[in-house]
Short mmCIF file of C-alpha atoms in Angstrom, two decimals:
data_model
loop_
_atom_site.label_atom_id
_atom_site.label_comp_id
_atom_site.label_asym_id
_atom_site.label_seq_id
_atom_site.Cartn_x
_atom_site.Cartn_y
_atom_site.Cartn_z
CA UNK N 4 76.19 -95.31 -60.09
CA UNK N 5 73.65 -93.46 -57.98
CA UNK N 6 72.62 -94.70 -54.34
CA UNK N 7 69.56 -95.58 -55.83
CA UNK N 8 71.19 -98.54 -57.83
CA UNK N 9 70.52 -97.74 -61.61
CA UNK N 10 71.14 -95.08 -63.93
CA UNK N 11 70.75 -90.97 -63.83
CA UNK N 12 73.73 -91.09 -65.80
CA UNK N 13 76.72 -91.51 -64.29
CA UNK N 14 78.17 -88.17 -62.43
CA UNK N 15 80.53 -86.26 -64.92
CA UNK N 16 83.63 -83.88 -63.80
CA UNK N 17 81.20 -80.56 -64.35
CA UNK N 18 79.50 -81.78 -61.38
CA UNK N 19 82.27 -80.25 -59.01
CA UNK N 20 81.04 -76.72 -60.83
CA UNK N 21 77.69 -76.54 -59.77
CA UNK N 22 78.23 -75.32 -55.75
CA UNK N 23 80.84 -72.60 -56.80
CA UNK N 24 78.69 -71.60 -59.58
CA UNK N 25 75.21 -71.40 -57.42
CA UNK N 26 77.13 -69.80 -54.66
CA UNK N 27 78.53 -67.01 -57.06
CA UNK N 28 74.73 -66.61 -58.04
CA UNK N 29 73.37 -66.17 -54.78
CA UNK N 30 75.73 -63.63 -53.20
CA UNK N 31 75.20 -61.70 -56.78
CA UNK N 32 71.28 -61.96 -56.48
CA UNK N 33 70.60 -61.99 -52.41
CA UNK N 34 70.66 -57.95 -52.11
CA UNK N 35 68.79 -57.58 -55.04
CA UNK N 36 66.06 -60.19 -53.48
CA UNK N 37 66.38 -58.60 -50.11
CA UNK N 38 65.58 -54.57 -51.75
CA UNK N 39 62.79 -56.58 -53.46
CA UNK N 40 61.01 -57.68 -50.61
CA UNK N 41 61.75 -54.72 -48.73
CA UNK N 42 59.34 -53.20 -50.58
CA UNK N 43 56.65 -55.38 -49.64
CA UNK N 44 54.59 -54.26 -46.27
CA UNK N 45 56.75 -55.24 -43.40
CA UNK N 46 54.32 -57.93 -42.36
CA UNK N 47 54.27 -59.67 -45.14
CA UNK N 48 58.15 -58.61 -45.49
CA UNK N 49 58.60 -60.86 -42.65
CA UNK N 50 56.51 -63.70 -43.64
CA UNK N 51 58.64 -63.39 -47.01
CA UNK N 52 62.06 -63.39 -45.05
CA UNK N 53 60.78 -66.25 -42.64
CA UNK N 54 59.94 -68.19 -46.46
CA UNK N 55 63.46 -67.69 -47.46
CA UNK N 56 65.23 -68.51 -43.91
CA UNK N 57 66.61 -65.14 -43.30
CA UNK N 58 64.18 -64.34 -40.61
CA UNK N 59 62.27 -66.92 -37.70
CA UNK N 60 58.52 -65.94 -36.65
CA UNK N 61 59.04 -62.15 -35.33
CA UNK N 62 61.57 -61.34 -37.49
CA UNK N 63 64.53 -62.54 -35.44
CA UNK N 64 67.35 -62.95 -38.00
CA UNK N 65 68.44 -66.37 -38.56
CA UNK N 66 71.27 -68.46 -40.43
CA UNK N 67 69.13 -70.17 -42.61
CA UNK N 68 70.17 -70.52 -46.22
CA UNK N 69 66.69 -70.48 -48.12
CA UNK N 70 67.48 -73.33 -50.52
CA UNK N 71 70.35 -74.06 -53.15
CA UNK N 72 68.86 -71.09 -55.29
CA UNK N 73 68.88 -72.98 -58.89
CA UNK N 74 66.32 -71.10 -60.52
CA UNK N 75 67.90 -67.81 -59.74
CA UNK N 76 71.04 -69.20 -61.04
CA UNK N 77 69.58 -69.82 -64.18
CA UNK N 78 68.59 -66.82 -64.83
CA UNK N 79 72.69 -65.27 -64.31
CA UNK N 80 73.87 -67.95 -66.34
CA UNK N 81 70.90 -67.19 -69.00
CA UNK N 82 72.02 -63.81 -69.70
CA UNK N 83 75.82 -65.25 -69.65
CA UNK N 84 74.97 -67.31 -72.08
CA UNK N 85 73.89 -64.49 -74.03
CA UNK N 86 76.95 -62.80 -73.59
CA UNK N 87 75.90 -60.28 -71.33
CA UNK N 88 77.34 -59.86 -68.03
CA UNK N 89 75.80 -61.86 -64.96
CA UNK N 90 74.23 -58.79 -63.66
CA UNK N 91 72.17 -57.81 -66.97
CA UNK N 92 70.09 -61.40 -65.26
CA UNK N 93 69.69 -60.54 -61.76
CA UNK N 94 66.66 -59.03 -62.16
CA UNK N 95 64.89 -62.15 -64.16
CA UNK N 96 66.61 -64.16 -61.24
CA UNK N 97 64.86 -62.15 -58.36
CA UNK N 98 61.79 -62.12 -60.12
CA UNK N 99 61.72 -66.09 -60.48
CA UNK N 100 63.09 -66.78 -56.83
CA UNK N 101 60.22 -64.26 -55.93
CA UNK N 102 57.71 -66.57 -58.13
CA UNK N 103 58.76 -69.73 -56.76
CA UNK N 104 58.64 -68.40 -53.11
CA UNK N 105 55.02 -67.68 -54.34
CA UNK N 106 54.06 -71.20 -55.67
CA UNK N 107 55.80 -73.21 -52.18
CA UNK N 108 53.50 -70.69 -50.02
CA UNK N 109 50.49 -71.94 -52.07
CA UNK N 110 51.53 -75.31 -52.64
CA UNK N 111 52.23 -75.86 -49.07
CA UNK N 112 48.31 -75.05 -48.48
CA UNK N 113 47.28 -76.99 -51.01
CA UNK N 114 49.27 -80.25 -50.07
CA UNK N 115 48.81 -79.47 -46.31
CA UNK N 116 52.47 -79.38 -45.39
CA UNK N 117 53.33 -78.48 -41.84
CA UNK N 118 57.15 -78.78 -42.00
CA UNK N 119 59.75 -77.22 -45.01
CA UNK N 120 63.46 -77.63 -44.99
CA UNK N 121 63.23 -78.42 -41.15
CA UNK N 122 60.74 -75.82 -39.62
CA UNK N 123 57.23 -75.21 -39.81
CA UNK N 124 55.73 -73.74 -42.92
CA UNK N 125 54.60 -70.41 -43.54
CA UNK N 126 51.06 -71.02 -43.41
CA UNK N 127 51.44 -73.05 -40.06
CA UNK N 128 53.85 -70.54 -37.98
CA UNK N 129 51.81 -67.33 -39.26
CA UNK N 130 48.05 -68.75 -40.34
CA UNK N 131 46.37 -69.85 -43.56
CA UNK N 132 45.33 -66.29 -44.72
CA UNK N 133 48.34 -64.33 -44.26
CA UNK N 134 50.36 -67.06 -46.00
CA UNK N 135 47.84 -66.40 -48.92
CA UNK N 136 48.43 -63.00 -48.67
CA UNK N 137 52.28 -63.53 -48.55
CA UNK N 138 51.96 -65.27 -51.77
CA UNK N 139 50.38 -62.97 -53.31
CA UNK N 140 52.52 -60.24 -52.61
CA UNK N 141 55.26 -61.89 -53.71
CA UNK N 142 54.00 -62.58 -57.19
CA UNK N 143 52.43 -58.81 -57.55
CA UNK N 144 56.69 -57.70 -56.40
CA UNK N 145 58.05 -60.35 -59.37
CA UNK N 146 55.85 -58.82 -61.78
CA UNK N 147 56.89 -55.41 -60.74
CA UNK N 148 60.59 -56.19 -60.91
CA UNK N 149 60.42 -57.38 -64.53
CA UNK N 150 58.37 -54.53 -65.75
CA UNK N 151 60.14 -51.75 -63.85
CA UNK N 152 63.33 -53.15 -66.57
CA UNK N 153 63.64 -50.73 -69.29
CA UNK N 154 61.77 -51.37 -72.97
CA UNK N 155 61.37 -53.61 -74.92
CA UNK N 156 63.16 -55.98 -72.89
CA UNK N 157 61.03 -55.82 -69.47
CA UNK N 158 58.05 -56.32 -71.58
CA UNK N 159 59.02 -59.30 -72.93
CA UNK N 160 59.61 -60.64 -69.67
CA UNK N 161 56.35 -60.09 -68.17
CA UNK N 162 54.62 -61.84 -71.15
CA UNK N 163 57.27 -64.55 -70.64
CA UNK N 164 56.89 -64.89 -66.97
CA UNK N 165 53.29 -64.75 -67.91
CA UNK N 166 53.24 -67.29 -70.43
CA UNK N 167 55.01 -69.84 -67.58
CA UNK N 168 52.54 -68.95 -65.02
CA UNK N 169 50.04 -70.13 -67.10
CA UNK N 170 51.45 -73.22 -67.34
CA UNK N 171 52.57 -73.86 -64.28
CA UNK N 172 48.84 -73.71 -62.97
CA UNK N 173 48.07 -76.32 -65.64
CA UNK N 174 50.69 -78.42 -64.14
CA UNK N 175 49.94 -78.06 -60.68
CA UNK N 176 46.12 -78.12 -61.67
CA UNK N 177 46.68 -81.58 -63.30
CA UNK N 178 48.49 -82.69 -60.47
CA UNK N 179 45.68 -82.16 -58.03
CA UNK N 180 43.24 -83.53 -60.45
CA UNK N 181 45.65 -86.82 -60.85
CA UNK N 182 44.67 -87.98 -57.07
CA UNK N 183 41.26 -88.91 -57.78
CA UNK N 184 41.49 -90.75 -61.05
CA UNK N 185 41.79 -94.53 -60.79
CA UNK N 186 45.04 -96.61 -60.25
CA UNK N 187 43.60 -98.82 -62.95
CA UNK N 188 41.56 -99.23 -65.93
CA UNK N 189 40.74 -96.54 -69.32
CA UNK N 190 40.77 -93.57 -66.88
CA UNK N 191 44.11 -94.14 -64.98
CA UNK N 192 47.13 -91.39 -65.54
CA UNK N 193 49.67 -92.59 -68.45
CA UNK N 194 53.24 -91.67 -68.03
CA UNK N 195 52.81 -89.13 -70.70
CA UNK N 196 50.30 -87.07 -69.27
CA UNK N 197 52.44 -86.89 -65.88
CA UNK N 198 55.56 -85.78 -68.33
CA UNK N 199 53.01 -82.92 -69.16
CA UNK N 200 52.06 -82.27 -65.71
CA UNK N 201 56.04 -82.48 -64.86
CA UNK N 202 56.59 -79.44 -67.84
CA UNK N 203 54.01 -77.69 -65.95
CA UNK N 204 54.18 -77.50 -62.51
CA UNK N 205 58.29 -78.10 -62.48
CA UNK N 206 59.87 -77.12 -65.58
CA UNK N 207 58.28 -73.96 -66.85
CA UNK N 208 59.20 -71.91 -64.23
CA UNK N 209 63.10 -73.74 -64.60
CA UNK N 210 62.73 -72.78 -68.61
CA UNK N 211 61.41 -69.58 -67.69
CA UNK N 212 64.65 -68.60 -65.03
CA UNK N 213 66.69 -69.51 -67.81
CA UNK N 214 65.40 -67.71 -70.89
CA UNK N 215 64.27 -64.41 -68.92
CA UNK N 216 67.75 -63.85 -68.33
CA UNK N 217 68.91 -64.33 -71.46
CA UNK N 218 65.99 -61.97 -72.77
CA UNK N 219 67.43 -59.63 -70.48
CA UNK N 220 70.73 -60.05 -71.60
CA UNK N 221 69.77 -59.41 -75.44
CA UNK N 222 69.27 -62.79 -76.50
CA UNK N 223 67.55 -63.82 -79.77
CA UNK N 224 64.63 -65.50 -79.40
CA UNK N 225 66.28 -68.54 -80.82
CA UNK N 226 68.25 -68.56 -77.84
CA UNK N 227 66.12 -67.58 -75.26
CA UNK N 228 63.57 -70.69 -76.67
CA UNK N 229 66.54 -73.08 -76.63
CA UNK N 230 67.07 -71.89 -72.97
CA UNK N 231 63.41 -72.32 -72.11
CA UNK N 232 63.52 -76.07 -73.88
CA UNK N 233 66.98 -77.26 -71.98
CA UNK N 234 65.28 -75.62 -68.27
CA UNK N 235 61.44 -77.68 -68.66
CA UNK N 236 63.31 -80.98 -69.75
CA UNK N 237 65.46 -80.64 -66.61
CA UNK N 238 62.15 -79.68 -64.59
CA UNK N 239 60.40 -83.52 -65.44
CA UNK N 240 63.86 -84.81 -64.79
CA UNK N 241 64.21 -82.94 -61.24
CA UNK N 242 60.75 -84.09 -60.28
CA UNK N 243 60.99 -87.60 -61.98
CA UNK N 244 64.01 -88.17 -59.23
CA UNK N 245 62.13 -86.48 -56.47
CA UNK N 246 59.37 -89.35 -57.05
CA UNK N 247 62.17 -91.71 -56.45
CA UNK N 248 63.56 -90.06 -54.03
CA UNK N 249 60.12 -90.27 -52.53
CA UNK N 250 59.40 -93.79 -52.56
CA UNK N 251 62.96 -95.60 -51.99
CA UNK N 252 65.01 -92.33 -50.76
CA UNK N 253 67.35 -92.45 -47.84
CA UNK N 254 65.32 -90.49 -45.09
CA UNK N 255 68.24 -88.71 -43.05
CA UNK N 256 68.98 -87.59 -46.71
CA UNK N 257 66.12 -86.44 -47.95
CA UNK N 258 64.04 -85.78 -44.95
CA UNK N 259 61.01 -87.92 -46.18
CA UNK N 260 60.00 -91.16 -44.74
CA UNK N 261 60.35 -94.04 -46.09
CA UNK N 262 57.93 -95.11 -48.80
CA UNK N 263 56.51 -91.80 -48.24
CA UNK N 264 54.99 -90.95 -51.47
CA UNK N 265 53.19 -94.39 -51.53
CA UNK N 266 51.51 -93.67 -47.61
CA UNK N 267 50.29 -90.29 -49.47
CA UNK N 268 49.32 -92.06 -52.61
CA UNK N 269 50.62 -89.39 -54.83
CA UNK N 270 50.68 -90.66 -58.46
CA UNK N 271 54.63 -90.57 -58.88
CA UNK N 272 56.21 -91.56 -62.29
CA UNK N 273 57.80 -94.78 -61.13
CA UNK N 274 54.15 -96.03 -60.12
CA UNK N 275 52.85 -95.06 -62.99
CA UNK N 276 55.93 -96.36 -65.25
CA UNK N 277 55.46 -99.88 -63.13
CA UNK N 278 51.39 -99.61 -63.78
CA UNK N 279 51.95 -99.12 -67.26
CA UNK N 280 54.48 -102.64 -67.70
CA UNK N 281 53.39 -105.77 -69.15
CA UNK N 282 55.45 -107.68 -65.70
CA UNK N 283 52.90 -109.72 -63.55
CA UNK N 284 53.68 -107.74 -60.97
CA UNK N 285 52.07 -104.59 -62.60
CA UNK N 286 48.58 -106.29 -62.37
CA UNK N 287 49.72 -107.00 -57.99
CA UNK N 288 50.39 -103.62 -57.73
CA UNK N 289 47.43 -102.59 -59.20
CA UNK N 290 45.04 -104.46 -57.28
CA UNK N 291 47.10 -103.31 -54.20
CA UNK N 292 46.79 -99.44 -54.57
CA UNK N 293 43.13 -100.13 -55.25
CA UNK N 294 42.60 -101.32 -52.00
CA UNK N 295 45.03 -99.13 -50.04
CA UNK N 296 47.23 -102.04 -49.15
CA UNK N 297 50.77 -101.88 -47.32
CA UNK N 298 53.13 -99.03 -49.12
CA UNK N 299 56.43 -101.33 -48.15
CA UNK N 300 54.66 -103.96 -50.43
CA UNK N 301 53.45 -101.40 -53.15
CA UNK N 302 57.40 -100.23 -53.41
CA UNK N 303 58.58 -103.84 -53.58
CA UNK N 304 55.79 -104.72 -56.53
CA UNK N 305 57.19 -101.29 -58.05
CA UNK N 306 60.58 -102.21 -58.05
CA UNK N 307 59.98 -105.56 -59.78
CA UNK N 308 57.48 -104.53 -62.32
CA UNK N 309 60.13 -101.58 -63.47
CA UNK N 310 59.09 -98.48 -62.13
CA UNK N 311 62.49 -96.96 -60.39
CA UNK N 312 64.41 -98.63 -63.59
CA UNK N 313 61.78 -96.53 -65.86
CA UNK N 314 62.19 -93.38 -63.81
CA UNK N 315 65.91 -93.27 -64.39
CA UNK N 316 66.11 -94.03 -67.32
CA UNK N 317 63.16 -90.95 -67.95
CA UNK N 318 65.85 -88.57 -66.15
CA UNK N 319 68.82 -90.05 -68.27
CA UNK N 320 66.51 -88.86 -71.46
CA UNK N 321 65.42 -85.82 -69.98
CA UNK N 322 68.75 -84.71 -68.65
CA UNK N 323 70.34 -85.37 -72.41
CA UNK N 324 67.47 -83.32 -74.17
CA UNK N 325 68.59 -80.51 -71.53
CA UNK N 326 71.74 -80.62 -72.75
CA UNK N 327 71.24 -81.12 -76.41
CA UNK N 328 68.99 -77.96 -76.01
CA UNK N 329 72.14 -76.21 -74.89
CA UNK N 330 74.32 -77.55 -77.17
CA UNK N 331 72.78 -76.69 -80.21
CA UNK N 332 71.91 -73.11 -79.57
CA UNK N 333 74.18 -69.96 -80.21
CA UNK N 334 75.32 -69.32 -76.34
CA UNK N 335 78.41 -68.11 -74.83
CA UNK N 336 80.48 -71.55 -74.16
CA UNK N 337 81.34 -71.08 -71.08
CA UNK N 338 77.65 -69.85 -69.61
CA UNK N 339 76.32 -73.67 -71.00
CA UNK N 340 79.48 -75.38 -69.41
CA UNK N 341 78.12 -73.77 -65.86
CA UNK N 342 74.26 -74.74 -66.85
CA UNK N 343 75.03 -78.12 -68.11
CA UNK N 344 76.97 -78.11 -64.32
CA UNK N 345 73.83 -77.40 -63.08
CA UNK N 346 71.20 -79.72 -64.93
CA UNK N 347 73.57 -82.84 -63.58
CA UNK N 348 73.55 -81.25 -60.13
CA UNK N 349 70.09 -80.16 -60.00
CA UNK N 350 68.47 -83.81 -60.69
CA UNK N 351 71.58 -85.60 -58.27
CA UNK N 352 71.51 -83.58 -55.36
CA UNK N 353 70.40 -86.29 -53.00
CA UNK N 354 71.56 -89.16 -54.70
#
């Protein structure tokens, strides 16, 4: 059982897999990333470097890991599972590490973060503009990488990468919308429409890692679309348990106060899930949020109208139809034994 006392399936034996196999991907990728942003201006090389951890403010190296690196392995084990060999995906993987650098710089603006992994954010050590700018760069190098990849393949990457851009906007467009609709009432988010937000902002770009490898690695389009399925189901799941981990996480895990989400009044699944249960403690709740009333409260009346039981079990579904994705496509066995390694990682890391 997780430390979160319900479900998100119960850890299997691939789990052991997942550090070796995102470790493999990351020394594989990192000098490709690094010639990547090299090519940026060295200004914005810098703030790029300082996004990743390899650099502090000044361009001081520094020891700092720049995150577990999922999406990039994705990508390696995407063309892996199309039998080619992990390199044939290292460009797709720089290109969607490059993206996602991209979308924290802006989403860090947006949301008004100060602080990621433990320092302050881009936009707060170098300024609002040239974090912009940073961002920008960085998506204008991604798109560059995949087209610079010999034809027809690097084509069909842009459009792909494309195609996810598009709807990660949606996503993260929803999700700013979603904070000033009502808590109750005709108008209120459903627990479907934050699934679709979820696809969006979290599991196209996951989906996209995934089957721009394999397009690189001469995958049929069956399998690169069974790729891009099993990587956006495993996106709402990842995001469904950061919600939990957000409310009723252990803060020297996961760095987030307690009852966090709930002070922000972000519109979380398990919230929703509660809002959307018959239990008299759904209509409590309710009322509560309305009126901006104590978060410790709003995560008790949570709890006991369903909502972390419903959020589970929503990453227990989402997590199998990642893996049935996999399992039914024709992929190399071994590349879906490392990905299916990395969906159960990927939505237990802090658990």
């Amino acid at each position: 059982m997780t430390a979160l006392g319900a479900t998100v399936r119960e850890v299997t034996p691939t789990r052991s897999r997942a550090p070796q196999v995102l470790a493999r991907c990351r020394a594989l990728v990192r000098p490709a990333l690094v010639e990547a942003v090299g090519r940026s201006h060295p200004w914005v090389g810098e703030m790029a470097g300082y996004s990743f951890g390899w650099c502090g403010v000044g361009g001081a190296p520094t020891a700092g890991s720049g995150g577990k690196g999922v999406r990039q392995a994705l990508a390696v084990l995407g063309a892996e599972a199309a039998g080619a060999p992990a390199r044939a995906g290292v460009p797709a993987a720089v290109a969607v590490e490059l993206v996602h650098a991209f979308s924290l710089l802006h989403d860090d603006i947006m949301d008004g973060d100060a602080t990621r992994r433990g320092r302050a954010t881009v936009w707060k050590a170098y300024g609002t503009g040239p974090a912009v700018l940073a961002g920008d760069a960085l998506f204008a190098l991604a798109v560059e990488t995949l087209a610079l990849q010999p034809p027809p393949a690097g084509a069909d990457a842009v459009r792909l990468l494309s195609g996810a851009l598009g709807d990660l906007v949606r996503g993260q467009a929803d999700d700013l919308l979603f904070a000033a609709r009502p808590w109750s009432g005709p108008q209120r988010v459903r627990p479907d429409a934050y699934r679709a937000m979820a696809e969006g902002k979290t599991g196209a770009l996951l989906g996209c890692a995934a089957a721009l490898g394999a397009v690189l690695g001469g995958a049929s389009p069956a399998a690169a679309a069974a790729l891009d399925r099993a990587g956006r189901h495993l996106g709402v799941a990842f995001q469904v348990v950061d919600d939990v981990l957000g409310i009723w996480g252990d803060p020297s895990v996961t760095g987030k106060p307690v009852h966090g989400d709930l002070r922000e009044r972000k519109k979380t699944f398990p919230v929703l899930a509660a809002l959307d249960s018959p239990a008299p403690a759904a209509r409590r709740l309710a009322v509560l949020l309305e009126r901006g009333g104590d978060p410790d409260e709003a995560a008790a009346l949570a709890e006991a109208a369903g909502g972390r039981a419903a959020a589970l079990a929503e990453a227990d579904r989402q997590v199998a139809a990642a893996e049935s994705a996999l399992a039914d496509a024709p992929l190399a066995a071994g590349a879906v034994r490392d990905l299916c390694s990395l969906v159960d990682f990927a939505v237990r890391r802090d658990l």
